[in-house]
PDB file of C-alpha atoms in Angstrom:
ATOM      1  CA  UNK A   1      83.600 107.501  90.179  1.00  0.00           C
ATOM      2  CA  UNK A   2      83.776 105.417  87.015  1.00  0.00           C
ATOM      3  CA  UNK A   3      80.929 102.988  86.214  1.00  0.00           C
ATOM      4  CA  UNK A   4      80.854  99.944  88.510  1.00  0.00           C
ATOM      5  CA  UNK A   5      81.385  97.556  85.584  1.00  0.00           C
ATOM      6  CA  UNK A   6      84.715  99.260  84.860  1.00  0.00           C
ATOM      7  CA  UNK A   7      85.595  99.261  88.555  1.00  0.00           C
ATOM      8  CA  UNK A   8      84.916  95.521  88.664  1.00  0.00           C
ATOM      9  CA  UNK A   9      87.020  94.859  85.557  1.00  0.00           C
ATOM     10  CA  UNK A  10      89.898  96.890  86.946  1.00  0.00           C
ATOM     11  CA  UNK A  11      89.889  95.772  90.602  1.00  0.00           C
ATOM     12  CA  UNK A  12      88.269  92.330  90.888  1.00  0.00           C
ATOM     13  CA  UNK A  13      91.635  90.523  90.790  1.00  0.00           C
ATOM     14  CA  UNK A  14      93.115  92.846  93.407  1.00  0.00           C
ATOM     15  CA  UNK A  15      90.191  92.257  95.767  1.00  0.00           C
ATOM     16  CA  UNK A  16      90.293  88.513  95.114  1.00  0.00           C
ATOM     17  CA  UNK A  17      94.049  88.311  95.829  1.00  0.00           C
ATOM     18  CA  UNK A  18      93.580  90.368  98.972  1.00  0.00           C
ATOM     19  CA  UNK A  19      90.839  88.058 100.238  1.00  0.00           C
ATOM     20  CA  UNK A  20      92.804  84.976  99.192  1.00  0.00           C
ATOM     21  CA  UNK A  21      95.737  86.228 101.243  1.00  0.00           C
ATOM     22  CA  UNK A  22      93.474  86.524 104.281  1.00  0.00           C
ATOM     23  CA  UNK A  23      91.432  83.334 103.866  1.00  0.00           C
ATOM     24  CA  UNK A  24      93.811  81.044 101.944  1.00  0.00           C
ATOM     25  CA  UNK A  25      90.680  79.528 100.368  1.00  0.00           C
ATOM     26  CA  UNK A  26      90.076  80.213  96.680  1.00  0.00           C
ATOM     27  CA  UNK A  27      86.365  79.407  96.711  1.00  0.00           C
ATOM     28  CA  UNK A  28      85.700  81.524  99.781  1.00  0.00           C
ATOM     29  CA  UNK A  29      87.788  84.389  98.381  1.00  0.00           C
ATOM     30  CA  UNK A  30      85.738  84.293  95.161  1.00  0.00           C
ATOM     31  CA  UNK A  31      82.457  84.309  97.085  1.00  0.00           C
ATOM     32  CA  UNK A  32      83.603  87.177  99.294  1.00  0.00           C
ATOM     33  CA  UNK A  33      84.864  89.108  96.255  1.00  0.00           C
ATOM     34  CA  UNK A  34      81.371  88.972  94.768  1.00  0.00           C
ATOM     35  CA  UNK A  35      79.855  90.094  98.075  1.00  0.00           C
ATOM     36  CA  UNK A  36      82.410  92.923  98.238  1.00  0.00           C
ATOM     37  CA  UNK A  37      81.320  94.288  94.875  1.00  0.00           C
ATOM     38  CA  UNK A  38      77.663  93.893  95.817  1.00  0.00           C
ATOM     39  CA  UNK A  39      78.320  95.973  98.938  1.00  0.00           C
ATOM     40  CA  UNK A  40      80.339  98.464  96.885  1.00  0.00           C
ATOM     41  CA  UNK A  41      77.397  98.960  94.514  1.00  0.00           C
ATOM     42  CA  UNK A  42      75.060  99.470  97.473  1.00  0.00           C
ATOM     43  CA  UNK A  43      77.347 102.095  99.024  1.00  0.00           C
ATOM     44  CA  UNK A  44      78.866 103.688  95.905  1.00  0.00           C
ATOM     45  CA  UNK A  45      77.064 106.959  96.644  1.00  0.00           C
ATOM     46  CA  UNK A  46      79.094 107.241  99.869  1.00  0.00           C
ATOM     47  CA  UNK A  47      82.477 106.951  98.125  1.00  0.00           C
ATOM     48  CA  UNK A  48      83.926 110.447  98.411  1.00  0.00           C
ATOM     49  CA  UNK A  49      87.197 109.911  96.540  1.00  0.00           C
ATOM     50  CA  UNK A  50      89.219 110.499  99.706  1.00  0.00           C
ATOM     51  CA  UNK A  51      91.229 107.357  98.992  1.00  0.00           C
ATOM     52  CA  UNK A  52      92.042 105.124  96.040  1.00  0.00           C
ATOM     53  CA  UNK A  53      89.216 102.946  94.738  1.00  0.00           C
ATOM     54  CA  UNK A  54      91.319  99.837  95.432  1.00  0.00           C
ATOM     55  CA  UNK A  55      91.759 100.922  99.054  1.00  0.00           C
ATOM     56  CA  UNK A  56      88.027 101.538  99.421  1.00  0.00           C
ATOM     57  CA  UNK A  57      87.268  98.107  97.947  1.00  0.00           C
ATOM     58  CA  UNK A  58      89.799  96.354 100.200  1.00  0.00           C
ATOM     59  CA  UNK A  59      88.291  98.054 103.233  1.00  0.00           C
ATOM     60  CA  UNK A  60      84.860  96.793 102.160  1.00  0.00           C
ATOM     61  CA  UNK A  61      86.363  93.333 101.587  1.00  0.00           C
ATOM     62  CA  UNK A  62      87.842  93.323 105.072  1.00  0.00           C
ATOM     63  CA  UNK A  63      84.435  94.185 106.539  1.00  0.00           C
ATOM     64  CA  UNK A  64      82.747  91.517 104.402  1.00  0.00           C
ATOM     65  CA  UNK A  65      85.249  88.974 105.730  1.00  0.00           C
ATOM     66  CA  UNK A  66      84.632  90.091 109.325  1.00  0.00           C
ATOM     67  CA  UNK A  67      80.892  89.667 108.814  1.00  0.00           C
ATOM     68  CA  UNK A  68      81.427  86.242 107.289  1.00  0.00           C
ATOM     69  CA  UNK A  69      83.628  85.142 110.184  1.00  0.00           C
ATOM     70  CA  UNK A  70      81.082  86.383 112.729  1.00  0.00           C
ATOM     71  CA  UNK A  71      78.409  84.281 111.019  1.00  0.00           C
ATOM     72  CA  UNK A  72      80.787  81.307 110.595  1.00  0.00           C
ATOM     73  CA  UNK A  73      83.001  81.296 113.701  1.00  0.00           C
ATOM     74  CA  UNK A  74      84.310  77.821 112.900  1.00  0.00           C
ATOM     75  CA  UNK A  75      86.314  79.316 110.008  1.00  0.00           C
ATOM     76  CA  UNK A  76      88.575  81.320 112.334  1.00  0.00           C
ATOM     77  CA  UNK A  77      90.029  78.238 113.993  1.00  0.00           C
ATOM     78  CA  UNK A  78      90.882  76.220 110.892  1.00  0.00           C
ATOM     79  CA  UNK A  79      94.109  74.315 111.509  1.00  0.00           C
ATOM     80  CA  UNK A  80      97.216  74.821 109.417  1.00  0.00           C
ATOM     81  CA  UNK A  81      96.838  71.445 107.657  1.00  0.00           C
ATOM     82  CA  UNK A  82      93.508  72.551 106.230  1.00  0.00           C
ATOM     83  CA  UNK A  83      94.837  75.956 105.239  1.00  0.00           C
ATOM     84  CA  UNK A  84      97.672  74.463 103.245  1.00  0.00           C
ATOM     85  CA  UNK A  85      95.876  71.456 101.808  1.00  0.00           C
ATOM     86  CA  UNK A  86      96.674  70.956  98.114  1.00  0.00           C
ATOM     87  CA  UNK A  87      94.491  73.095  95.889  1.00  0.00           C
ATOM     88  CA  UNK A  88      94.925  74.819  92.569  1.00  0.00           C
ATOM     89  CA  UNK A  89      96.070  77.963  94.368  1.00  0.00           C
ATOM     90  CA  UNK A  90      98.467  76.040  96.610  1.00  0.00           C
ATOM     91  CA  UNK A  91      99.956  74.124  93.688  1.00  0.00           C
ATOM     92  CA  UNK A  92     100.494  77.345  91.769  1.00  0.00           C
ATOM     93  CA  UNK A  93     102.072  78.960  94.837  1.00  0.00           C
ATOM     94  CA  UNK A  94     104.457  76.064  95.375  1.00  0.00           C
ATOM     95  CA  UNK A  95     106.886  77.195  92.691  1.00  0.00           C
ATOM     96  CA  UNK A  96     110.175  78.573  94.016  1.00  0.00           C
ATOM     97  CA  UNK A  97     109.357  77.809  97.641  1.00  0.00           C
ATOM     98  CA  UNK A  98     106.268  79.962  97.956  1.00  0.00           C
ATOM     99  CA  UNK A  99     104.546  77.355 100.105  1.00  0.00           C
ATOM    100  CA  UNK A 100     107.370  77.528 102.624  1.00  0.00           C
ATOM    101  CA  UNK A 101     107.089  81.309 102.582  1.00  0.00           C
ATOM    102  CA  UNK A 102     103.324  81.051 103.175  1.00  0.00           C
ATOM    103  CA  UNK A 103     103.906  78.797 106.169  1.00  0.00           C
ATOM    104  CA  UNK A 104     106.436  81.214 107.588  1.00  0.00           C
ATOM    105  CA  UNK A 105     104.107  84.155 106.962  1.00  0.00           C
ATOM    106  CA  UNK A 106     101.246  82.295 108.628  1.00  0.00           C
ATOM    107  CA  UNK A 107     103.395  81.830 111.729  1.00  0.00           C
ATOM    108  CA  UNK A 108     104.042  85.587 112.070  1.00  0.00           C
ATOM    109  CA  UNK A 109     102.054  87.464 114.678  1.00  0.00           C
ATOM    110  CA  UNK A 110      99.760  90.326 113.756  1.00  0.00           C
ATOM    111  CA  UNK A 111     100.107  92.971 112.368  1.00  0.00           C
ATOM    112  CA  UNK A 112     103.176  91.690 110.518  1.00  0.00           C
ATOM    113  CA  UNK A 113     101.328  88.758 108.953  1.00  0.00           C
ATOM    114  CA  UNK A 114      98.532  90.806 107.405  1.00  0.00           C
ATOM    115  CA  UNK A 115     100.866  93.563 106.179  1.00  0.00           C
ATOM    116  CA  UNK A 116     103.128  90.959 104.552  1.00  0.00           C
ATOM    117  CA  UNK A 117     100.123  89.256 102.910  1.00  0.00           C
ATOM    118  CA  UNK A 118      98.743  92.546 101.629  1.00  0.00           C
ATOM    119  CA  UNK A 119     102.088  93.539 100.169  1.00  0.00           C
ATOM    120  CA  UNK A 120     103.197  90.180  98.764  1.00  0.00           C
ATOM    121  CA  UNK A 121      99.901  88.713  97.564  1.00  0.00           C
ATOM    122  CA  UNK A 122      97.521  91.647  97.472  1.00  0.00           C
ATOM    123  CA  UNK A 123     100.048  93.793  95.596  1.00  0.00           C
ATOM    124  CA  UNK A 124      98.989  96.831  97.594  1.00  0.00           C
ATOM    125  CA  UNK A 125     101.189  99.862  98.004  1.00  0.00           C
ATOM    126  CA  UNK A 126     102.310 100.895 101.472  1.00  0.00           C
ATOM    127  CA  UNK A 127      99.914 103.829 101.283  1.00  0.00           C
ATOM    128  CA  UNK A 128      97.015 101.470 100.494  1.00  0.00           C
ATOM    129  CA  UNK A 129      98.037  99.068 103.268  1.00  0.00           C
ATOM    130  CA  UNK A 130      98.135 101.956 105.724  1.00  0.00           C
ATOM    131  CA  UNK A 131      94.668 103.077 104.631  1.00  0.00           C
ATOM    132  CA  UNK A 132      93.211  99.560 104.883  1.00  0.00           C
ATOM    133  CA  UNK A 133      94.690  99.194 108.377  1.00  0.00           C
ATOM    134  CA  UNK A 134      93.677 102.681 109.470  1.00  0.00           C
ATOM    135  CA  UNK A 135      97.332 103.638 109.907  1.00  0.00           C
ATOM    136  CA  UNK A 136      99.900 105.731 108.066  1.00  0.00           C
ATOM    137  CA  UNK A 137     101.968 104.803 105.046  1.00  0.00           C
ATOM    138  CA  UNK A 138     105.071 105.024 107.222  1.00  0.00           C
ATOM    139  CA  UNK A 139     103.547 102.588 109.740  1.00  0.00           C
ATOM    140  CA  UNK A 140     102.941 100.118 106.878  1.00  0.00           C
ATOM    141  CA  UNK A 141     106.548 100.464 105.657  1.00  0.00           C
ATOM    142  CA  UNK A 142     108.034  99.983 109.125  1.00  0.00           C
ATOM    143  CA  UNK A 143     105.734  97.046 109.901  1.00  0.00           C
ATOM    144  CA  UNK A 144     106.616  95.380 106.589  1.00  0.00           C
ATOM    145  CA  UNK A 145     110.335  95.893 107.218  1.00  0.00           C
ATOM    146  CA  UNK A 146     110.073  94.450 110.737  1.00  0.00           C
ATOM    147  CA  UNK A 147     108.096  91.500 109.396  1.00  0.00           C
ATOM    148  CA  UNK A 148     110.814  90.845 106.817  1.00  0.00           C
ATOM    149  CA  UNK A 149     113.413  90.967 109.547  1.00  0.00           C
ATOM    150  CA  UNK A 150     111.469  88.442 111.631  1.00  0.00           C
ATOM    151  CA  UNK A 151     111.253  86.143 108.596  1.00  0.00           C
ATOM    152  CA  UNK A 152     114.958  86.554 107.890  1.00  0.00           C
ATOM    153  CA  UNK A 153     115.851  85.634 111.472  1.00  0.00           C
ATOM    154  CA  UNK A 154     113.565  82.608 111.297  1.00  0.00           C
ATOM    155  CA  UNK A 155     115.272  81.397 108.098  1.00  0.00           C
ATOM    156  CA  UNK A 156     118.738  81.931 109.612  1.00  0.00           C
ATOM    157  CA  UNK A 157     117.809  79.917 112.705  1.00  0.00           C
ATOM    158  CA  UNK A 158     116.662  76.957 110.595  1.00  0.00           C
ATOM    159  CA  UNK A 159     119.743  76.858 108.368  1.00  0.00           C
TER     160      UNK A 159
END
């Protein structure tokens, strides 16, 4: 594996966007990104190259988030008003109706919601999404497609 400084330079934004898509909180995503890389340094000797580095880091990030939520259970039940309160990230996302898309994505049931977030905001490939979820690339593609169809139907019903 390349030196951790290079790994950080190359993948920090990907991990941050992934965590932002899951938490919708820029400060928390930044904090968890740092913890993710700390954990990655601690376990770098166990990385066997069986998956992409970005996939490995996102899997660590997901575990870091789970640990955080176990220690802070109040963060799992944050209401939608708080999640979409104006922030720098929300203001930037508001262009071209992205806020409306975020609200619609938030309303999707799992696993569609997370797959859509990972694809749209985490910029992960279907293969990477499948690896993060412990599923196949094909499962990720089908789940994404079905999620898009659910969103499309929702938009058609509200027109």
